[in-house]
Coordinates of C-alpha atoms in Angstrom, one line a residue:
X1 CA -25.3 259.1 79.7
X2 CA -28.2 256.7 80.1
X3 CA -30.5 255.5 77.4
X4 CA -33.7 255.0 78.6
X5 CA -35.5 252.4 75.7
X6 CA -38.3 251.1 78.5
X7 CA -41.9 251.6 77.7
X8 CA -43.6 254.3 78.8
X9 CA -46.5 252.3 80.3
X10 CA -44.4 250.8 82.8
X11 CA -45.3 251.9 86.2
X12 CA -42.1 250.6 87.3
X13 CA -39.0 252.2 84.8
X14 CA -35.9 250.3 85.7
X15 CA -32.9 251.8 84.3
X16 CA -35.1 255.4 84.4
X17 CA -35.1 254.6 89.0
X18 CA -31.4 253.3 88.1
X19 CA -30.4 257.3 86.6
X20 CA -31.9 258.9 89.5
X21 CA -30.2 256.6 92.1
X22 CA -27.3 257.7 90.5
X23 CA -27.4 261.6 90.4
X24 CA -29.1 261.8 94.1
X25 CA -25.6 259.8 95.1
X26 CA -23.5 262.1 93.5
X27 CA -23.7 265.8 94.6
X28 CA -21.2 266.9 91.8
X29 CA -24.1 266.5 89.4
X30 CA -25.8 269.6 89.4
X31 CA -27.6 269.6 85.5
X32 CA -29.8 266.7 84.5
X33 CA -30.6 267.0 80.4
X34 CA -33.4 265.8 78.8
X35 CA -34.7 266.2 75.3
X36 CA -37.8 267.2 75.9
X37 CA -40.2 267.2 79.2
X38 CA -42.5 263.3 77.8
X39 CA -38.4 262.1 78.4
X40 CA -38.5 262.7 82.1
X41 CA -42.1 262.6 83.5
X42 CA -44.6 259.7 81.8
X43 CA -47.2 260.1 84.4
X44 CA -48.8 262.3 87.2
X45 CA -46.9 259.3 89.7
X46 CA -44.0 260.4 88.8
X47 CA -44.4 264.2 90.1
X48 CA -42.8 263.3 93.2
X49 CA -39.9 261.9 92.2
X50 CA -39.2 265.1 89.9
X51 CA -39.9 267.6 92.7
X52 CA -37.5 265.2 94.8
X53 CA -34.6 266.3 93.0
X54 CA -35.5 269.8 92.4
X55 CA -36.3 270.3 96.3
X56 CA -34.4 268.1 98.2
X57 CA -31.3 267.2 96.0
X58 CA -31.5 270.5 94.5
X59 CA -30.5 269.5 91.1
X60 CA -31.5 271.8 87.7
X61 CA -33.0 269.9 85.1
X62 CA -32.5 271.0 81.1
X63 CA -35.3 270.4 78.1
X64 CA -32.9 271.1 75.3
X65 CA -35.2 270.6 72.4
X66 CA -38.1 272.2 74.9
X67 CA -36.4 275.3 75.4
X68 CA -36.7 276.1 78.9
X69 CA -34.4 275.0 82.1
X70 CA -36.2 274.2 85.9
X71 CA -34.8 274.4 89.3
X72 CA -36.4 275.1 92.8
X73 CA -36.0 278.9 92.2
X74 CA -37.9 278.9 88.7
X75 CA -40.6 281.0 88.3
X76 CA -44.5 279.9 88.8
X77 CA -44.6 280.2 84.9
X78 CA -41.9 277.8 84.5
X79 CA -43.7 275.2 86.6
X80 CA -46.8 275.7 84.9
X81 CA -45.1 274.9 81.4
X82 CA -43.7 272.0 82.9
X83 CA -47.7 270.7 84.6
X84 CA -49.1 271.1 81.0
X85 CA -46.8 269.4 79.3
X86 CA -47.0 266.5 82.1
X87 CA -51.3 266.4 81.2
X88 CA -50.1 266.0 77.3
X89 CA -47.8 263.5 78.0
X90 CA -50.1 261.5 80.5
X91 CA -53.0 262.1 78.2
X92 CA -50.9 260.5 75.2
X93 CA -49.5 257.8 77.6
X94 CA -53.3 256.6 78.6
X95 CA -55.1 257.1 75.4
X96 CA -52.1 255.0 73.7
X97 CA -52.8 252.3 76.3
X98 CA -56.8 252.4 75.7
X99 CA -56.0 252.0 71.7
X100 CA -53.2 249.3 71.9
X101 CA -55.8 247.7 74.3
X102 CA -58.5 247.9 71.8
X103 CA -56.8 246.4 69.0
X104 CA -55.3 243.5 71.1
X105 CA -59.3 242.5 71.6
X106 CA -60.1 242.9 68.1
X107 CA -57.4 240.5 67.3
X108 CA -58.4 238.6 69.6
X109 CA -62.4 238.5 68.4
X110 CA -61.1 237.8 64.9
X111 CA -59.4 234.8 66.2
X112 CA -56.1 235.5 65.6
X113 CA -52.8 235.8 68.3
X114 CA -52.6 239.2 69.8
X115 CA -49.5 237.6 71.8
X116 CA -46.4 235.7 71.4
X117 CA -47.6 232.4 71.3
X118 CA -46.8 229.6 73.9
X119 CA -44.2 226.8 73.7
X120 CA -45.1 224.4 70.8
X121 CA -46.7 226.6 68.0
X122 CA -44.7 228.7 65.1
X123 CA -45.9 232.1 64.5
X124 CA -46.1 233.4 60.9
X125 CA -44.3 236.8 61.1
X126 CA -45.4 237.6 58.3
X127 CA -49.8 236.6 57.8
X128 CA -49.2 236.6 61.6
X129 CA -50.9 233.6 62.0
X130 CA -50.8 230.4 63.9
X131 CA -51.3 227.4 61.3
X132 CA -48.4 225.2 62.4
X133 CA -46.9 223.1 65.5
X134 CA -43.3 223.5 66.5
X135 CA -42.0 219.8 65.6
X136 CA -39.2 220.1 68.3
X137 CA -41.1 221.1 71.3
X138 CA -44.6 220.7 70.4
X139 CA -44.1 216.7 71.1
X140 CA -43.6 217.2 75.0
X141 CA -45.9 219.8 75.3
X142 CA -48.3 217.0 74.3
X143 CA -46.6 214.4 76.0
X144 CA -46.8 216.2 79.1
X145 CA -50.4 216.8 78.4
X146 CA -50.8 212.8 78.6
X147 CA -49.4 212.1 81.6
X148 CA -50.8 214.9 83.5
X149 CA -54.1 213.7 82.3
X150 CA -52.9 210.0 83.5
X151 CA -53.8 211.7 87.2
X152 CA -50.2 209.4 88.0
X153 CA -47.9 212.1 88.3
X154 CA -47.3 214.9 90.1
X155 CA -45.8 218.3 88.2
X156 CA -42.5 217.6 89.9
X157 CA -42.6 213.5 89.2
X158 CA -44.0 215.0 85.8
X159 CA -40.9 216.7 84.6
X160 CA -38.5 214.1 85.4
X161 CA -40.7 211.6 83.5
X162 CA -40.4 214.0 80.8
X163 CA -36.4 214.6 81.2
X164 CA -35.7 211.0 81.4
X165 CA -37.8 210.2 78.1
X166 CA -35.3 213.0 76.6
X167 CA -37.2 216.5 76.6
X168 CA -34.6 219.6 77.1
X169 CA -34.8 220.6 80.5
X170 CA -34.7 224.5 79.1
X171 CA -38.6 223.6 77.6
X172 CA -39.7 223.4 81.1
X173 CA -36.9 224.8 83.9
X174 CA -39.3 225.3 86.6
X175 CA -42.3 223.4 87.9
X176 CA -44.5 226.5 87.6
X177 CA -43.5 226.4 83.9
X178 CA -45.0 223.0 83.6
X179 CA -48.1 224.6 85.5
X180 CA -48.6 227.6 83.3
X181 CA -48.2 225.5 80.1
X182 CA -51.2 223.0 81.3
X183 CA -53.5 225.0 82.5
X184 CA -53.0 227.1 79.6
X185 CA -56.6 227.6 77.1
X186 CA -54.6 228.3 74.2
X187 CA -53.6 224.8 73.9
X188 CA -57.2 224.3 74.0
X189 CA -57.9 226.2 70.9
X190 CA -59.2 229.6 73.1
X191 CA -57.3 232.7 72.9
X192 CA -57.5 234.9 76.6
X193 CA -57.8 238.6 76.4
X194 CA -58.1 240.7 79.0
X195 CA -59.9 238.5 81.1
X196 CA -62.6 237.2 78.1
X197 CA -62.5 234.2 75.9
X198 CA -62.6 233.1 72.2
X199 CA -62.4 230.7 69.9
X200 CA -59.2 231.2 68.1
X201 CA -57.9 230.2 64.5
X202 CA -55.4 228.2 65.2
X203 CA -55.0 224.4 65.8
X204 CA -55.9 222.9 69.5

């Protein structure tokens, strides 16, 4: 039994590839079920991987709250059932993407964090707004702030500065961390979203 929690937006479904690995490897496997058909295929990208194991591995695939079974042998109205309901499901998919899309960029436009925000700022759950630092980290976020800005150390020299003056080494584990976090506008008082800028609410 696999549970499948990924999003459906992801081009790439991890445990989903993991599932179908694991039946193609194992010929005693014969029925695959599946609540209904948006459970199996998220987009049209996906057709071949379906048709892979009907065809080829020659497995028979179940929509128990669907109603209706598919194999290699099913008839042309069978298929068809299954094409329609793969255009509802990749219609849902895309329009869901275009409207969670659409409200990050208002969010973002009213100046508030459509985002989990970066290391050094606390994140009202509940107003969902950014009003406060992070006392613990927020002190070497700015401290590494100064002595990039110094032009005296490198990002590599920089973190070991910052370890031996007694920042965690989990705040910044990797140099690229270090890079991100500088070069990131939020810090700055600018939220980017989806490539455009604005002035956000929250302290710089």
């Amino acid at each position: 039994k696999w549970e499948v929690a990924e999003s459906a937006s992801k081009q790439e479904r991890r445990v989903f590839a993991e599932a179908c690995e694991y039946v193609k490897r194992h010929p005693d496997v014969t029925c695959l079920l599946f609540e209904k058909t948006d459970r199996l295929l998220r987009d049209f990208w996906m057709s071949h991987k379906i048709a892979e194991l009907l065809y080829k591995f020659e497995k028979q695939i179940h929509f128990f709250v669907g109603g209706y079974v598919i194999d290699k042998n099913s008839d042309p109205e069978t298929f068809l059932r299954l094409q329609i309901d793969l255009v509802f499901a990749s219609h849902f998919i895309a329009n869901l993407r275009r409207e969670t899309k659409k409200g990050l960029l208002e969010k973002a436009r009213r100046g508030e964090t459509p985002f989990r925000v970066p290391m050094g700022y606390v994140h009202n759950k509940t107003t969902h707004l950014v009003r406060k630092f992070d006392e613990t980290k927020a002190p070497w976020v700015r401290r590494a702030f100064e002595l990039i800005r110094s032009r005296e150390y490198t990002l590599e020299s920089c973190r070991e500065k910052l370890f031996a003056e007694g920042c965690l080494k989990r705040y910044f584990p990797w140099k690229s961390k270090l890079e991100n976090t500088i070069r990131n506008v939020f810090y700055k008082g600018i939220i980017k979203c989806q490539g455009q800028f604005f002035k956000g609410n929250h302290p710089a």
